[in-house]
Amino acid sequence: EAQVTQNPRYLITVTGKKLTVTCSQNMNHEYMSWYRQDPGLGLRQIYYSMNVEVTDKGDVPEGYKVSRKEKRNFPLILESPSPNQTSLYFCASSTSGRSEQYFGPGTRLTVT
Amino acid sequence: AQSVTQLGSHVSVSEGALVLLRCNYSSSVPPYLFWYVQYPNQGLQLLLKYTSAATLVKGINGFEAEFKKSETSFHLTKPSAHMSDAAEYFCAVRMAGTASKLTFGTGTRLQVTL
């Protein structure tokens, strides 16, 4: 089954404790993105990647890192999480810039 | 910069009534436009997309949207609402030539009542 998977689905952590949210797709897509969803703000793009080793900042990259060492994986790293990063995070992938994005199920992160 | 405006954060309709969810974009050139739906506790699912072909686009679950360049709009409609349509709907825009730069509206939560 073609899908985008994220782990973990739920995470509660404390300020400053480094964490990684994994994202994997099995559709051989070149493009992958990370978004955060906050009430009243919709989805905002954090980072995106056009291919292996090619990443770029989205609209809200501060406090986040990403890497793309393999085509299928695009982890999101929070080196020192803060409470304002409490949010619902979505990973997405697509074949090209013209095509629709396929979304993962989301990761709900709470930073206390 | 591209932007998307969704008028109405909450819309309530009766079952069987017309659904109209509004989306306006700002762009000097025709973009690619998308409508996504998010059911409770789920990710986003594509409803339909406009990529410069036909201006009236039909999607899944009976939804359709019409691209109107003169009004810079891409409103989503469904002739008859069903209880299962209750969800949050997002309009999104991608400018031609901007790979992976997808800008979302703030979303409209659709409530369907008996």
PDB file of C-alpha atoms in Angstrom:
ATOM      1  CA  GLU A   1       0.000   0.000   0.000  1.00  0.00           C
ATOM      2  CA  ALA A   2       1.304   3.423  -1.020  1.00  0.00           C
ATOM      3  CA  GLN A   3       1.696   5.522   2.076  1.00  0.00           C
ATOM      4  CA  VAL A   4       3.587   8.063   4.125  1.00  0.00           C
ATOM      5  CA  THR A   5       4.339   6.934   7.653  1.00  0.00           C
ATOM      6  CA  GLN A   6       5.350   9.002  10.643  1.00  0.00           C
ATOM      7  CA  ASN A   7       6.664   7.990  14.028  1.00  0.00           C
ATOM      8  CA  PRO A   8       5.838   8.555  16.741  1.00  0.00           C
ATOM      9  CA  ARG A   9       2.193   9.529  16.396  1.00  0.00           C
ATOM     10  CA  TYR A  10       2.136  11.141  19.833  1.00  0.00           C
ATOM     11  CA  LEU A  11       5.008  12.561  21.834  1.00  0.00           C
ATOM     12  CA  ILE A  12       5.188  14.450  25.100  1.00  0.00           C
ATOM     13  CA  THR A  13       8.604  15.795  25.996  1.00  0.00           C
ATOM     14  CA  VAL A  14      10.317  18.488  28.069  1.00  0.00           C
ATOM     15  CA  THR A  15      11.975  21.692  27.008  1.00  0.00           C
ATOM     16  CA  GLY A  16      15.470  21.190  25.648  1.00  0.00           C
ATOM     17  CA  LYS A  17      15.389  17.431  25.148  1.00  0.00           C
ATOM     18  CA  LYS A  18      16.393  16.646  21.576  1.00  0.00           C
ATOM     19  CA  LEU A  19      13.909  14.633  19.559  1.00  0.00           C
ATOM     20  CA  THR A  20      13.467  13.255  16.074  1.00  0.00           C
ATOM     21  CA  VAL A  21      10.234  12.586  14.222  1.00  0.00           C
ATOM     22  CA  THR A  22      10.702  10.115  11.408  1.00  0.00           C
ATOM     23  CA  CYS A  23       8.956  10.204   8.047  1.00  0.00           C
ATOM     24  CA  SER A  24       9.103   7.528   5.396  1.00  0.00           C
ATOM     25  CA  GLN A  25       7.376   7.102   2.024  1.00  0.00           C
ATOM     26  CA  ASN A  26       7.223   4.021  -0.192  1.00  0.00           C
ATOM     27  CA  MET A  27       6.184   5.734  -3.432  1.00  0.00           C
ATOM     28  CA  ASN A  28       9.660   6.667  -4.694  1.00  0.00           C
ATOM     29  CA  HIS A  29       8.704  10.348  -4.502  1.00  0.00           C
ATOM     30  CA  GLU A  30      11.385  12.947  -5.028  1.00  0.00           C
ATOM     31  CA  TYR A  31       9.735  15.752  -3.063  1.00  0.00           C
ATOM     32  CA  MET A  32       9.102  15.651   0.656  1.00  0.00           C
ATOM     33  CA  SER A  33       7.944  18.340   3.065  1.00  0.00           C
ATOM     34  CA  TRP A  34       7.257  18.984   6.717  1.00  0.00           C
ATOM     35  CA  TYR A  35       4.359  21.107   7.932  1.00  0.00           C
ATOM     36  CA  ARG A  36       3.036  22.158  11.286  1.00  0.00           C
ATOM     37  CA  GLN A  37      -0.657  22.698  11.889  1.00  0.00           C
ATOM     38  CA  ASP A  38      -1.851  25.153  14.508  1.00  0.00           C
ATOM     39  CA  PRO A  39      -5.436  26.259  15.212  1.00  0.00           C
ATOM     40  CA  GLY A  40      -6.432  29.259  13.144  1.00  0.00           C
ATOM     41  CA  LEU A  41      -3.172  29.209  11.185  1.00  0.00           C
ATOM     42  CA  GLY A  42      -3.700  26.255   8.872  1.00  0.00           C
ATOM     43  CA  LEU A  43      -0.621  24.353   7.754  1.00  0.00           C
ATOM     44  CA  ARG A  44       2.709  26.091   7.485  1.00  0.00           C
ATOM     45  CA  GLN A  45       5.683  24.617   5.713  1.00  0.00           C
ATOM     46  CA  ILE A  46       8.783  24.051   7.831  1.00  0.00           C
ATOM     47  CA  TYR A  47      11.263  22.511   5.394  1.00  0.00           C
ATOM     48  CA  TYR A  48      11.119  20.728   2.097  1.00  0.00           C
ATOM     49  CA  SER A  49      13.397  18.543   0.037  1.00  0.00           C
ATOM     50  CA  MET A  50      13.501  18.206  -3.724  1.00  0.00           C
ATOM     51  CA  ASN A  51      15.756  15.168  -3.695  1.00  0.00           C
ATOM     52  CA  VAL A  52      18.449  13.369  -1.719  1.00  0.00           C
ATOM     53  CA  GLU A  53      20.804  15.864  -0.084  1.00  0.00           C
ATOM     54  CA  VAL A  54      18.718  18.811  -1.375  1.00  0.00           C
ATOM     55  CA  THR A  55      16.717  20.645   1.279  1.00  0.00           C
ATOM     56  CA  ASP A  56      15.437  24.180   1.712  1.00  0.00           C
ATOM     57  CA  LYS A  57      13.625  26.283   4.275  1.00  0.00           C
ATOM     58  CA  GLY A  58       9.906  26.769   4.210  1.00  0.00           C
ATOM     59  CA  ASP A  59       7.986  29.492   5.989  1.00  0.00           C
ATOM     60  CA  VAL A  60       8.746  28.576   9.613  1.00  0.00           C
ATOM     61  CA  PRO A  61      12.144  26.793   9.784  1.00  0.00           C
ATOM     62  CA  GLU A  62      13.414  28.290  13.048  1.00  0.00           C
ATOM     63  CA  GLY A  63      14.155  25.649  15.664  1.00  0.00           C
ATOM     64  CA  TYR A  64      14.041  22.728  13.244  1.00  0.00           C
ATOM     65  CA  LYS A  65      16.529  20.709  11.226  1.00  0.00           C
ATOM     66  CA  VAL A  66      16.041  18.133   8.521  1.00  0.00           C
ATOM     67  CA  SER A  67      18.165  15.742   6.515  1.00  0.00           C
ATOM     68  CA  ARG A  68      17.579  13.710   3.377  1.00  0.00           C
ATOM     69  CA  LYS A  69      20.202  10.991   3.131  1.00  0.00           C
ATOM     70  CA  GLU A  70      17.869   8.478   1.504  1.00  0.00           C
ATOM     71  CA  LYS A  71      15.076   9.102  -0.943  1.00  0.00           C
ATOM     72  CA  ARG A  72      12.400   7.469   1.195  1.00  0.00           C
ATOM     73  CA  ASN A  73      13.222   9.114   4.544  1.00  0.00           C
ATOM     74  CA  PHE A  74      12.967  12.719   5.691  1.00  0.00           C
ATOM     75  CA  PRO A  75      13.349  13.050   9.482  1.00  0.00           C
ATOM     76  CA  LEU A  76      12.502  16.230  11.367  1.00  0.00           C
ATOM     77  CA  ILE A  77      14.872  17.101  14.200  1.00  0.00           C
ATOM     78  CA  LEU A  78      14.200  19.424  17.104  1.00  0.00           C
ATOM     79  CA  GLU A  79      17.555  19.916  18.802  1.00  0.00           C
ATOM     80  CA  SER A  80      16.213  21.949  21.724  1.00  0.00           C
ATOM     81  CA  PRO A  81      12.408  21.869  21.727  1.00  0.00           C
ATOM     82  CA  SER A  82      10.489  24.720  23.290  1.00  0.00           C
ATOM     83  CA  PRO A  83       6.810  24.982  24.286  1.00  0.00           C
ATOM     84  CA  ASN A  84       6.021  27.089  21.190  1.00  0.00           C
ATOM     85  CA  GLN A  85       6.819  24.026  19.109  1.00  0.00           C
ATOM     86  CA  THR A  86       3.853  22.202  20.573  1.00  0.00           C
ATOM     87  CA  SER A  87       1.868  21.438  17.464  1.00  0.00           C
ATOM     88  CA  LEU A  88       0.566  18.817  15.053  1.00  0.00           C
ATOM     89  CA  TYR A  89       3.205  17.907  12.489  1.00  0.00           C
ATOM     90  CA  PHE A  90       2.634  16.437   9.048  1.00  0.00           C
ATOM     91  CA  CYS A  91       5.055  14.957   6.588  1.00  0.00           C
ATOM     92  CA  ALA A  92       4.116  14.895   2.894  1.00  0.00           C
ATOM     93  CA  SER A  93       5.580  13.651  -0.353  1.00  0.00           C
ATOM     94  CA  SER A  94       4.929  14.136  -4.063  1.00  0.00           C
ATOM     95  CA  THR A  95       6.353  13.046  -7.384  1.00  0.00           C
ATOM     96  CA  SER A  96       7.049  16.524  -8.675  1.00  0.00           C
ATOM     97  CA  GLY A  97       6.343  20.182  -8.158  1.00  0.00           C
ATOM     98  CA  ARG A  98       3.122  19.929 -10.154  1.00  0.00           C
ATOM     99  CA  SER A  99       1.592  16.975  -8.423  1.00  0.00           C
ATOM    100  CA  GLU A 100      -0.481  16.731  -5.276  1.00  0.00           C
ATOM    101  CA  GLN A 101       1.159  15.928  -1.973  1.00  0.00           C
ATOM    102  CA  TYR A 102       0.391  12.781  -0.033  1.00  0.00           C
ATOM    103  CA  PHE A 103       0.256  13.316   3.704  1.00  0.00           C
ATOM    104  CA  GLY A 104       1.214  11.155   6.626  1.00  0.00           C
ATOM    105  CA  PRO A 105      -1.155  10.641   9.572  1.00  0.00           C
ATOM    106  CA  GLY A 106       0.449  13.345  11.701  1.00  0.00           C
ATOM    107  CA  THR A 107       2.509  13.535  14.893  1.00  0.00           C
ATOM    108  CA  ARG A 108       1.079  15.393  17.852  1.00  0.00           C
ATOM    109  CA  LEU A 109       3.945  16.905  19.828  1.00  0.00           C
ATOM    110  CA  THR A 110       3.627  18.471  23.261  1.00  0.00           C
ATOM    111  CA  VAL A 111       6.614  20.257  24.785  1.00  0.00           C
ATOM    112  CA  THR A 112       6.274  21.105  28.472  1.00  0.00           C
TER     113      THR A 112
ATOM    114  CA  ALA B   1       4.241  36.319  -2.191  1.00  0.00           C
ATOM    115  CA  GLN B   2       1.430  33.924  -2.857  1.00  0.00           C
ATOM    116  CA  SER B   3      -1.371  33.678  -0.355  1.00  0.00           C
ATOM    117  CA  VAL B   4      -4.673  31.938   0.127  1.00  0.00           C
ATOM    118  CA  THR B   5      -7.735  33.251   1.932  1.00  0.00           C
ATOM    119  CA  GLN B   6     -10.550  31.038   3.078  1.00  0.00           C
ATOM    120  CA  LEU B   7     -13.623  33.010   4.080  1.00  0.00           C
ATOM    121  CA  GLY B   8     -15.379  31.538   7.066  1.00  0.00           C
ATOM    122  CA  SER B   9     -13.559  29.404   9.595  1.00  0.00           C
ATOM    123  CA  HIS B  10     -16.795  27.544  10.350  1.00  0.00           C
ATOM    124  CA  VAL B  11     -19.637  26.728   7.997  1.00  0.00           C
ATOM    125  CA  SER B  12     -22.796  24.892   9.025  1.00  0.00           C
ATOM    126  CA  VAL B  13     -25.268  23.375   6.559  1.00  0.00           C
ATOM    127  CA  SER B  14     -28.198  21.030   6.817  1.00  0.00           C
ATOM    128  CA  GLU B  15     -27.970  17.554   5.384  1.00  0.00           C
ATOM    129  CA  GLY B  16     -29.026  17.709   1.742  1.00  0.00           C
ATOM    130  CA  ALA B  17     -28.236  21.418   1.389  1.00  0.00           C
ATOM    131  CA  LEU B  18     -25.655  22.974  -0.908  1.00  0.00           C
ATOM    132  CA  VAL B  19     -22.102  23.165   0.395  1.00  0.00           C
ATOM    133  CA  LEU B  20     -20.081  26.241  -0.615  1.00  0.00           C
ATOM    134  CA  LEU B  21     -16.605  26.778   0.807  1.00  0.00           C
ATOM    135  CA  ARG B  22     -14.805  29.862  -0.404  1.00  0.00           C
ATOM    136  CA  CYS B  23     -11.174  30.212  -1.419  1.00  0.00           C
ATOM    137  CA  ASN B  24      -9.416  33.200  -2.945  1.00  0.00           C
ATOM    138  CA  TYR B  25      -5.779  33.367  -3.910  1.00  0.00           C
ATOM    139  CA  SER B  26      -3.401  36.176  -4.684  1.00  0.00           C
ATOM    140  CA  SER B  27      -1.137  35.673  -7.658  1.00  0.00           C
ATOM    141  CA  SER B  28      -0.110  37.477 -10.802  1.00  0.00           C
ATOM    142  CA  VAL B  29      -0.019  34.235 -12.761  1.00  0.00           C
ATOM    143  CA  PRO B  30      -2.383  31.269 -12.643  1.00  0.00           C
ATOM    144  CA  PRO B  31      -1.194  28.903  -9.959  1.00  0.00           C
ATOM    145  CA  TYR B  32      -1.898  25.283  -9.227  1.00  0.00           C
ATOM    146  CA  LEU B  33      -4.770  25.009  -6.765  1.00  0.00           C
ATOM    147  CA  PHE B  34      -5.805  22.210  -4.460  1.00  0.00           C
ATOM    148  CA  TRP B  35      -8.528  21.360  -1.998  1.00  0.00           C
ATOM    149  CA  TYR B  36      -7.717  18.964   0.810  1.00  0.00           C
ATOM    150  CA  VAL B  37     -10.009  17.460   3.442  1.00  0.00           C
ATOM    151  CA  GLN B  38      -9.013  16.490   6.962  1.00  0.00           C
ATOM    152  CA  TYR B  39     -11.262  14.160   8.924  1.00  0.00           C
ATOM    153  CA  PRO B  40     -10.890  14.103  12.722  1.00  0.00           C
ATOM    154  CA  ASN B  41      -7.566  12.667  13.869  1.00  0.00           C
ATOM    155  CA  GLN B  42      -6.412  11.986  10.331  1.00  0.00           C
ATOM    156  CA  GLY B  43      -4.007  13.430   7.822  1.00  0.00           C
ATOM    157  CA  LEU B  44      -4.989  15.449   4.790  1.00  0.00           C
ATOM    158  CA  GLN B  45      -6.543  13.828   1.763  1.00  0.00           C
ATOM    159  CA  LEU B  46      -6.689  15.398  -1.684  1.00  0.00           C
ATOM    160  CA  LEU B  47     -10.202  16.254  -2.845  1.00  0.00           C
ATOM    161  CA  LEU B  48      -9.356  17.821  -6.179  1.00  0.00           C
ATOM    162  CA  LYS B  49      -6.768  19.920  -7.991  1.00  0.00           C
ATOM    163  CA  TYR B  50      -6.591  22.545 -10.725  1.00  0.00           C
ATOM    164  CA  THR B  51      -3.483  22.527 -12.926  1.00  0.00           C
ATOM    165  CA  SER B  52      -4.481  24.815 -15.828  1.00  0.00           C
ATOM    166  CA  ALA B  53      -6.626  22.315 -17.706  1.00  0.00           C
ATOM    167  CA  ALA B  54     -10.428  22.507 -17.393  1.00  0.00           C
ATOM    168  CA  THR B  55     -11.643  25.326 -15.158  1.00  0.00           C
ATOM    169  CA  LEU B  56     -14.343  23.142 -13.600  1.00  0.00           C
ATOM    170  CA  VAL B  57     -12.675  20.397 -11.654  1.00  0.00           C
ATOM    171  CA  LYS B  58     -14.474  17.378 -10.284  1.00  0.00           C
ATOM    172  CA  GLY B  59     -13.130  15.585  -7.266  1.00  0.00           C
ATOM    173  CA  ILE B  60     -13.957  12.743  -4.958  1.00  0.00           C
ATOM    174  CA  ASN B  61     -17.112  12.365  -2.869  1.00  0.00           C
ATOM    175  CA  GLY B  62     -19.181  14.562  -5.204  1.00  0.00           C
ATOM    176  CA  PHE B  63     -17.183  17.744  -4.674  1.00  0.00           C
ATOM    177  CA  GLU B  64     -16.198  20.108  -7.435  1.00  0.00           C
ATOM    178  CA  ALA B  65     -14.511  23.488  -7.747  1.00  0.00           C
ATOM    179  CA  GLU B  66     -14.395  26.151 -10.416  1.00  0.00           C
ATOM    180  CA  PHE B  67     -11.314  28.196 -11.182  1.00  0.00           C
ATOM    181  CA  LYS B  68     -12.268  31.802 -11.946  1.00  0.00           C
ATOM    182  CA  LYS B  69      -9.272  33.827 -12.984  1.00  0.00           C
ATOM    183  CA  SER B  70     -11.150  37.139 -13.038  1.00  0.00           C
ATOM    184  CA  GLU B  71     -12.197  36.648  -9.423  1.00  0.00           C
ATOM    185  CA  THR B  72      -8.994  34.858  -8.338  1.00  0.00           C
ATOM    186  CA  SER B  73     -11.246  32.276  -6.740  1.00  0.00           C
ATOM    187  CA  PHE B  74     -11.431  28.505  -6.443  1.00  0.00           C
ATOM    188  CA  HIS B  75     -14.567  27.847  -4.419  1.00  0.00           C
ATOM    189  CA  LEU B  76     -15.497  24.289  -3.434  1.00  0.00           C
ATOM    190  CA  THR B  77     -19.061  23.097  -3.853  1.00  0.00           C
ATOM    191  CA  LYS B  78     -21.192  20.021  -3.368  1.00  0.00           C
ATOM    192  CA  PRO B  79     -24.870  19.996  -4.365  1.00  0.00           C
ATOM    193  CA  SER B  80     -26.097  17.957  -1.415  1.00  0.00           C
ATOM    194  CA  ALA B  81     -24.308  17.682   1.924  1.00  0.00           C
ATOM    195  CA  HIS B  82     -24.029  14.394   3.738  1.00  0.00           C
ATOM    196  CA  MET B  83     -23.266  13.843   7.390  1.00  0.00           C
ATOM    197  CA  SER B  84     -19.996  12.182   6.407  1.00  0.00           C
ATOM    198  CA  ASP B  85     -18.805  15.458   4.839  1.00  0.00           C
ATOM    199  CA  ALA B  86     -18.245  16.968   8.273  1.00  0.00           C
ATOM    200  CA  ALA B  87     -14.526  17.725   8.341  1.00  0.00           C
ATOM    201  CA  GLU B  88     -12.028  20.532   7.939  1.00  0.00           C
ATOM    202  CA  TYR B  89     -11.280  21.688   4.424  1.00  0.00           C
ATOM    203  CA  PHE B  90      -8.114  23.398   3.278  1.00  0.00           C
ATOM    204  CA  CYS B  91      -7.456  25.297   0.086  1.00  0.00           C
ATOM    205  CA  ALA B  92      -3.832  25.365  -1.036  1.00  0.00           C
ATOM    206  CA  VAL B  93      -1.888  27.075  -3.792  1.00  0.00           C
ATOM    207  CA  ARG B  94       1.360  26.305  -5.498  1.00  0.00           C
ATOM    208  CA  MET B  95       2.842  28.805  -7.884  1.00  0.00           C
ATOM    209  CA  ALA B  96       3.901  27.448 -11.252  1.00  0.00           C
ATOM    210  CA  GLY B  97       7.618  26.764 -11.135  1.00  0.00           C
ATOM    211  CA  THR B  98       7.909  26.673  -7.335  1.00  0.00           C
ATOM    212  CA  ALA B  99       8.534  23.057  -6.549  1.00  0.00           C
ATOM    213  CA  SER B 100       7.138  21.943  -3.206  1.00  0.00           C
ATOM    214  CA  LYS B 101       6.170  25.440  -2.077  1.00  0.00           C
ATOM    215  CA  LEU B 102       2.578  24.760  -1.091  1.00  0.00           C
ATOM    216  CA  THR B 103       0.769  27.519   0.789  1.00  0.00           C
ATOM    217  CA  PHE B 104      -2.354  26.573   2.726  1.00  0.00           C
ATOM    218  CA  GLY B 105      -5.328  28.603   3.789  1.00  0.00           C
ATOM    219  CA  THR B 106      -6.370  28.621   7.427  1.00  0.00           C
ATOM    220  CA  GLY B 107      -9.081  26.035   6.867  1.00  0.00           C
ATOM    221  CA  THR B 108     -12.878  25.888   7.065  1.00  0.00           C
ATOM    222  CA  ARG B 109     -14.590  23.500   9.417  1.00  0.00           C
ATOM    223  CA  LEU B 110     -17.784  22.148   7.881  1.00  0.00           C
ATOM    224  CA  GLN B 111     -20.580  21.065  10.177  1.00  0.00           C
ATOM    225  CA  VAL B 112     -23.521  19.117   8.771  1.00  0.00           C
ATOM    226  CA  THR B 113     -26.721  19.044  10.789  1.00  0.00           C
ATOM    227  CA  LEU B 114     -29.852  16.932  10.485  1.00  0.00           C
TER     228      LEU B 114
END
